[in-house]
Amino acid sequence: MSNSAVALNNYLIVGGLLFTLGLVGFLSRRNLIVMFLCAEMMLQGVSVTLVGFSGYHSTWSGQIFAVFSLAVAAAEAAVAMALIVVLFHRGDSLDVSLWQDLHEPDQPTLVDEQIVDEPVPEPQWPHLAVAGPLPTHPQPLTATHRQLDSTEVGRG
Amino acid sequence: MHPHEILMAALGQCLAAFTGEMHAGLAPLFAWAGGAGLGGDPGLRDRLLGVVLNRDVFGYIVRTFLILLPAGLGVYLMLPRGLPSKQPQYRRVGAALAAFSLVLICVWPVSEKISGGAPRTVLWLLSGWGGSAEFYLLGIVSLASAVLTITSRNPVYSALWFSLVLLANAGLYLIQHAEFLAAATAIVYAGAILVTFLFVLMLAQPQGAASYDRVSREPFLACLTGLLLAGVLLGTIHYSTSVEAIPNAAKQSVRPTAALARTQMTTARETSALVDYAQPHVANLGKSLFQEHFVSIEIVGVLLLAAVVGAMLIAGHTSESPR
């Protein structure tokens, strides 16, 4: 009894913390893909809780519920990825703030903090040692082809 | 006795002593806080102290807040806030705070009722209970990776940390004898869903570090919301599992809530409903899934089909729509 109760306690704590971290990420991040990752993390927290209860009660119900939530998560991911691709093609950005004109008309527009884009650093390519003499350039075939064509035309 | 068991026992003893000291040390701290902040009113101070240290659910929630406060602050410091030069310092301080809170969660005292005997911390059980060390390893990996998932500035790193969360969760499922679910999580989530995420990420990622990845929206309010939710949730969980005993189906042969339904069932099905660890688990899970939950399986299949058709309809529409 004691060990299983402690195990249930631990699983519920891990599940609750995963759910909470997913919620915090969903509320604060602005990248659409990271937001959906956080939604999946909330589902993972629920699954951990269900599996903990399943082990505690020694029944299959929790595991079966977790299997169903896995299937629903897969369906959700498929639709979400399709939506993200469409939204990226329309807005050329994964920023969720682009789509805030979907809000209710009496709600104020959210103004995000604007920062400048970081310059992309030039990639540092490695210097490779020369592995041998430069091969001779192959003879272009087009001249002989043209010659053949002209002779055929001349014959015709 | 193995060396790692001795090490774990010694560590557990040290942490148990530490938490005992922590409970004794919290009292004057709160007495001071109550006295300094409230003008030295002894009645109010005693009531405040009583709320923090007493054994009802509110006391549990307040103590949970105290344990989770460094984690909330750490996550707030680790979230991207558009500070390219000073951000690594903030991130290190935030990571240290979150790790400190994780240690506090691990040494959370378990009440005498469920530990059976003297007050122990959760970690103290490491020495006496096989399988617990794996749980702590996997749980800590899962939670730390979750923090790094939501605080990474590069979404590709977020996806990779999330895959670590999934693999650690699969290990947690294995500890609870959920082999099929562990395999399904590793294959379906970490294999299929996450690869789809990465694929879309590669498809849709603009050049360089995007500005919306480096600044987060209302990080303080989000962390406060998470702190409130986690405090109430975990405080209530800890209270209900340590003070009120949850009815255990393995101990009582028939659960009281399911008693009426169970009398309608056949005895064979009733015996198959309880997990028998001598039988192969996946076969029993499949039997239960396809006998008792047959209609649900069909509905989930239709749901997946509808989702796939819908996804193709949505994503296939892009080539015709004007950009």
Short mmCIF file of N, CA and C in Angstrom, two decimals, chain B residues 66-156:
data_model
loop_
_atom_site.label_atom_id
_atom_site.label_comp_id
_atom_site.label_asym_id
_atom_site.label_seq_id
_atom_site.Cartn_x
_atom_site.Cartn_y
_atom_site.Cartn_z
N LEU B 66 5.68 27.56 -1.98
CA LEU B 66 7.04 27.87 -1.57
C LEU B 66 8.04 27.00 -2.31
N ILE B 67 7.68 25.71 -2.52
CA ILE B 67 8.60 24.81 -3.20
C ILE B 67 8.72 25.19 -4.67
N LEU B 68 7.60 25.61 -5.28
CA LEU B 68 7.61 25.86 -6.72
C LEU B 68 8.00 27.27 -7.09
N LEU B 69 8.13 28.15 -6.09
CA LEU B 69 8.46 29.54 -6.39
C LEU B 69 9.79 29.69 -7.11
N PRO B 70 10.89 29.02 -6.70
CA PRO B 70 12.13 29.13 -7.48
C PRO B 70 11.98 28.64 -8.91
N ALA B 71 11.16 27.60 -9.11
CA ALA B 71 10.99 27.08 -10.47
C ALA B 71 10.27 28.10 -11.34
N GLY B 72 9.23 28.74 -10.78
CA GLY B 72 8.52 29.75 -11.57
C GLY B 72 9.42 30.90 -11.94
N LEU B 73 10.21 31.36 -10.96
CA LEU B 73 11.16 32.44 -11.22
C LEU B 73 12.20 32.02 -12.25
N GLY B 74 12.67 30.76 -12.13
CA GLY B 74 13.69 30.28 -13.05
C GLY B 74 13.16 30.19 -14.46
N VAL B 75 11.93 29.69 -14.62
CA VAL B 75 11.36 29.59 -15.97
C VAL B 75 11.15 30.99 -16.54
N TYR B 76 10.76 31.94 -15.68
CA TYR B 76 10.59 33.32 -16.15
C TYR B 76 11.92 33.88 -16.64
N LEU B 77 13.00 33.59 -15.91
CA LEU B 77 14.30 34.10 -16.34
C LEU B 77 14.80 33.40 -17.59
N MET B 78 14.40 32.13 -17.77
CA MET B 78 14.92 31.38 -18.91
C MET B 78 14.16 31.65 -20.19
N LEU B 79 12.93 32.16 -20.09
CA LEU B 79 12.15 32.40 -21.30
C LEU B 79 12.82 33.48 -22.14
N PRO B 80 12.78 33.36 -23.46
CA PRO B 80 13.45 34.36 -24.30
C PRO B 80 12.76 35.71 -24.18
N ARG B 81 13.57 36.75 -23.93
CA ARG B 81 13.00 38.08 -23.76
C ARG B 81 13.71 39.11 -24.62
N GLY B 82 14.32 38.65 -25.71
CA GLY B 82 14.89 39.59 -26.65
C GLY B 82 16.14 40.28 -26.18
N LEU B 83 16.91 39.65 -25.33
CA LEU B 83 18.16 40.23 -24.86
C LEU B 83 19.31 39.36 -25.37
N PRO B 84 19.85 39.70 -26.54
CA PRO B 84 20.82 38.78 -27.13
C PRO B 84 22.11 38.66 -26.35
N SER B 85 22.56 39.77 -25.72
CA SER B 85 23.88 39.71 -25.09
C SER B 85 23.80 39.22 -23.66
N LYS B 86 22.79 39.68 -22.92
CA LYS B 86 22.75 39.33 -21.50
C LYS B 86 21.98 38.05 -21.24
N GLN B 87 21.36 37.50 -22.27
CA GLN B 87 20.48 36.36 -22.04
C GLN B 87 21.18 35.14 -21.43
N PRO B 88 22.40 34.79 -21.83
CA PRO B 88 23.01 33.59 -21.22
C PRO B 88 23.14 33.68 -19.71
N GLN B 89 23.46 34.86 -19.18
CA GLN B 89 23.53 34.98 -17.72
C GLN B 89 22.18 34.69 -17.09
N TYR B 90 21.13 35.32 -17.65
CA TYR B 90 19.79 35.08 -17.12
C TYR B 90 19.44 33.59 -17.19
N ARG B 91 19.81 33.00 -18.30
CA ARG B 91 19.45 31.59 -18.47
C ARG B 91 20.14 30.71 -17.44
N ARG B 92 21.41 31.04 -17.14
CA ARG B 92 22.11 30.21 -16.15
C ARG B 92 21.48 30.37 -14.77
N VAL B 93 21.17 31.61 -14.40
CA VAL B 93 20.55 31.83 -13.08
C VAL B 93 19.20 31.13 -13.02
N GLY B 94 18.42 31.26 -14.11
CA GLY B 94 17.11 30.62 -14.13
C GLY B 94 17.21 29.11 -14.06
N ALA B 95 18.19 28.55 -14.77
CA ALA B 95 18.36 27.09 -14.73
C ALA B 95 18.76 26.64 -13.33
N ALA B 96 19.61 27.43 -12.64
CA ALA B 96 19.99 27.06 -11.28
C ALA B 96 18.77 27.09 -10.36
N LEU B 97 17.92 28.12 -10.52
CA LEU B 97 16.73 28.21 -9.67
C LEU B 97 15.78 27.04 -9.93
N ALA B 98 15.59 26.72 -11.21
CA ALA B 98 14.69 25.61 -11.53
C ALA B 98 15.24 24.29 -11.01
N ALA B 99 16.56 24.10 -11.10
CA ALA B 99 17.15 22.87 -10.58
C ALA B 99 17.00 22.79 -9.07
N PHE B 100 17.14 23.94 -8.39
CA PHE B 100 16.94 23.96 -6.94
C PHE B 100 15.52 23.55 -6.58
N SER B 101 14.56 24.06 -7.35
CA SER B 101 13.17 23.69 -7.08
C SER B 101 12.92 22.22 -7.35
N LEU B 102 13.61 21.68 -8.36
CA LEU B 102 13.46 20.25 -8.67
C LEU B 102 14.00 19.41 -7.52
N VAL B 103 15.12 19.85 -6.93
CA VAL B 103 15.66 19.14 -5.77
C VAL B 103 14.67 19.21 -4.61
N LEU B 104 14.05 20.39 -4.43
CA LEU B 104 13.06 20.51 -3.35
C LEU B 104 11.88 19.58 -3.58
N ILE B 105 11.47 19.44 -4.84
CA ILE B 105 10.36 18.52 -5.12
C ILE B 105 10.77 17.09 -4.78
N CYS B 106 12.04 16.75 -5.09
CA CYS B 106 12.49 15.38 -4.84
C CYS B 106 12.59 15.08 -3.34
N VAL B 107 12.88 16.07 -2.52
CA VAL B 107 13.00 15.80 -1.09
C VAL B 107 11.73 16.17 -0.35
N TRP B 108 10.64 16.28 -1.11
CA TRP B 108 9.35 16.58 -0.51
C TRP B 108 8.99 15.54 0.54
N PRO B 109 8.67 15.95 1.76
CA PRO B 109 8.39 14.93 2.77
C PRO B 109 7.07 14.22 2.51
N VAL B 110 7.10 12.92 2.71
CA VAL B 110 5.90 12.10 2.60
C VAL B 110 5.40 11.87 4.02
N SER B 111 4.10 11.95 4.20
CA SER B 111 3.58 11.84 5.56
C SER B 111 3.71 10.41 6.07
N GLU B 112 3.55 10.29 7.40
CA GLU B 112 3.76 8.99 8.02
C GLU B 112 2.72 7.97 7.56
N LYS B 113 1.57 8.49 7.14
CA LYS B 113 0.48 7.57 6.85
C LYS B 113 0.79 6.67 5.66
N ILE B 114 1.42 7.24 4.62
CA ILE B 114 1.69 6.39 3.46
C ILE B 114 3.09 5.82 3.48
N SER B 115 4.02 6.46 4.20
CA SER B 115 5.35 5.85 4.23
C SER B 115 5.42 4.76 5.29
N GLY B 116 4.46 4.75 6.21
CA GLY B 116 4.40 3.66 7.18
C GLY B 116 5.51 3.75 8.21
N GLY B 117 5.34 4.62 9.21
CA GLY B 117 6.38 4.72 10.22
C GLY B 117 6.84 6.15 10.37
N ALA B 118 8.14 6.30 10.50
CA ALA B 118 8.71 7.61 10.76
C ALA B 118 8.56 8.50 9.52
N PRO B 119 8.50 9.80 9.71
CA PRO B 119 8.42 10.69 8.54
C PRO B 119 9.66 10.57 7.67
N ARG B 120 9.42 10.36 6.40
CA ARG B 120 10.52 10.19 5.46
C ARG B 120 10.30 11.14 4.29
N THR B 121 11.36 11.37 3.57
CA THR B 121 11.19 12.07 2.32
C THR B 121 10.93 11.04 1.24
N VAL B 122 10.54 11.57 0.09
CA VAL B 122 10.27 10.66 -1.03
C VAL B 122 11.54 9.93 -1.42
N LEU B 123 12.67 10.65 -1.37
CA LEU B 123 13.92 10.05 -1.82
C LEU B 123 14.41 8.97 -0.86
N TRP B 124 13.98 9.04 0.40
CA TRP B 124 14.47 8.06 1.35
C TRP B 124 14.05 6.66 0.94
N LEU B 125 12.93 6.59 0.23
CA LEU B 125 12.42 5.29 -0.19
C LEU B 125 13.28 4.66 -1.27
N LEU B 126 14.21 5.42 -1.81
CA LEU B 126 15.09 4.88 -2.84
C LEU B 126 15.81 3.62 -2.37
N SER B 127 16.24 3.64 -1.12
CA SER B 127 17.03 2.52 -0.64
C SER B 127 16.17 1.29 -0.42
N GLY B 128 14.91 1.51 -0.05
CA GLY B 128 14.10 0.37 0.31
C GLY B 128 13.17 -0.12 -0.77
N TRP B 129 13.08 0.60 -1.85
CA TRP B 129 12.06 0.24 -2.83
C TRP B 129 12.71 0.17 -4.20
N GLY B 130 12.76 -1.01 -4.75
CA GLY B 130 13.35 -1.16 -6.07
C GLY B 130 12.49 -0.49 -7.12
N GLY B 131 13.12 0.05 -8.12
CA GLY B 131 12.39 0.71 -9.18
C GLY B 131 12.23 2.20 -8.98
N SER B 132 12.50 2.68 -7.78
CA SER B 132 12.28 4.09 -7.54
C SER B 132 13.40 4.94 -8.12
N ALA B 133 14.62 4.41 -8.09
CA ALA B 133 15.75 5.18 -8.61
C ALA B 133 15.55 5.48 -10.10
N GLU B 134 15.04 4.49 -10.82
CA GLU B 134 14.77 4.72 -12.24
C GLU B 134 13.70 5.79 -12.40
N PHE B 135 12.69 5.74 -11.53
CA PHE B 135 11.64 6.75 -11.63
C PHE B 135 12.21 8.14 -11.47
N TYR B 136 13.08 8.32 -10.46
CA TYR B 136 13.60 9.68 -10.23
C TYR B 136 14.46 10.14 -11.38
N LEU B 137 15.28 9.24 -11.91
CA LEU B 137 16.12 9.61 -13.05
C LEU B 137 15.25 10.06 -14.22
N LEU B 138 14.25 9.23 -14.55
CA LEU B 138 13.43 9.53 -15.72
C LEU B 138 12.56 10.76 -15.48
N GLY B 139 12.02 10.90 -14.27
CA GLY B 139 11.19 12.06 -13.99
C GLY B 139 11.97 13.35 -14.06
N ILE B 140 13.20 13.34 -13.53
CA ILE B 140 14.00 14.55 -13.57
C ILE B 140 14.39 14.88 -15.01
N VAL B 141 14.74 13.85 -15.79
CA VAL B 141 15.07 14.09 -17.21
C VAL B 141 13.86 14.66 -17.93
N SER B 142 12.69 14.11 -17.63
CA SER B 142 11.47 14.56 -18.31
C SER B 142 11.18 16.02 -17.99
N LEU B 143 11.24 16.37 -16.70
CA LEU B 143 10.87 17.74 -16.32
C LEU B 143 11.92 18.74 -16.80
N ALA B 144 13.21 18.39 -16.69
CA ALA B 144 14.25 19.32 -17.15
C ALA B 144 14.15 19.53 -18.66
N SER B 145 13.88 18.44 -19.41
CA SER B 145 13.74 18.60 -20.85
C SER B 145 12.50 19.42 -21.19
N ALA B 146 11.46 19.30 -20.37
CA ALA B 146 10.25 20.09 -20.63
C ALA B 146 10.55 21.57 -20.45
N VAL B 147 11.32 21.90 -19.40
CA VAL B 147 11.69 23.31 -19.20
C VAL B 147 12.50 23.81 -20.38
N LEU B 148 13.45 22.99 -20.85
CA LEU B 148 14.28 23.42 -21.97
C LEU B 148 13.47 23.50 -23.27
N THR B 149 12.42 22.66 -23.39
CA THR B 149 11.57 22.74 -24.58
C THR B 149 10.89 24.09 -24.68
N ILE B 150 10.35 24.56 -23.57
CA ILE B 150 9.58 25.80 -23.66
C ILE B 150 10.49 27.02 -23.60
N THR B 151 11.77 26.87 -23.28
CA THR B 151 12.60 28.06 -23.18
C THR B 151 13.66 28.14 -24.27
N SER B 152 13.76 27.14 -25.16
CA SER B 152 14.76 27.22 -26.21
C SER B 152 14.38 28.30 -27.21
N ARG B 153 15.39 29.04 -27.68
CA ARG B 153 15.10 30.08 -28.65
C ARG B 153 15.04 29.53 -30.06
N ASN B 154 15.66 28.40 -30.28
CA ASN B 154 15.60 27.78 -31.60
C ASN B 154 14.52 26.70 -31.58
N PRO B 155 13.51 26.80 -32.44
CA PRO B 155 12.44 25.80 -32.39
C PRO B 155 12.91 24.38 -32.71
N VAL B 156 14.00 24.24 -33.45
CA VAL B 156 14.52 22.89 -33.70
C VAL B 156 15.02 22.27 -32.40
#
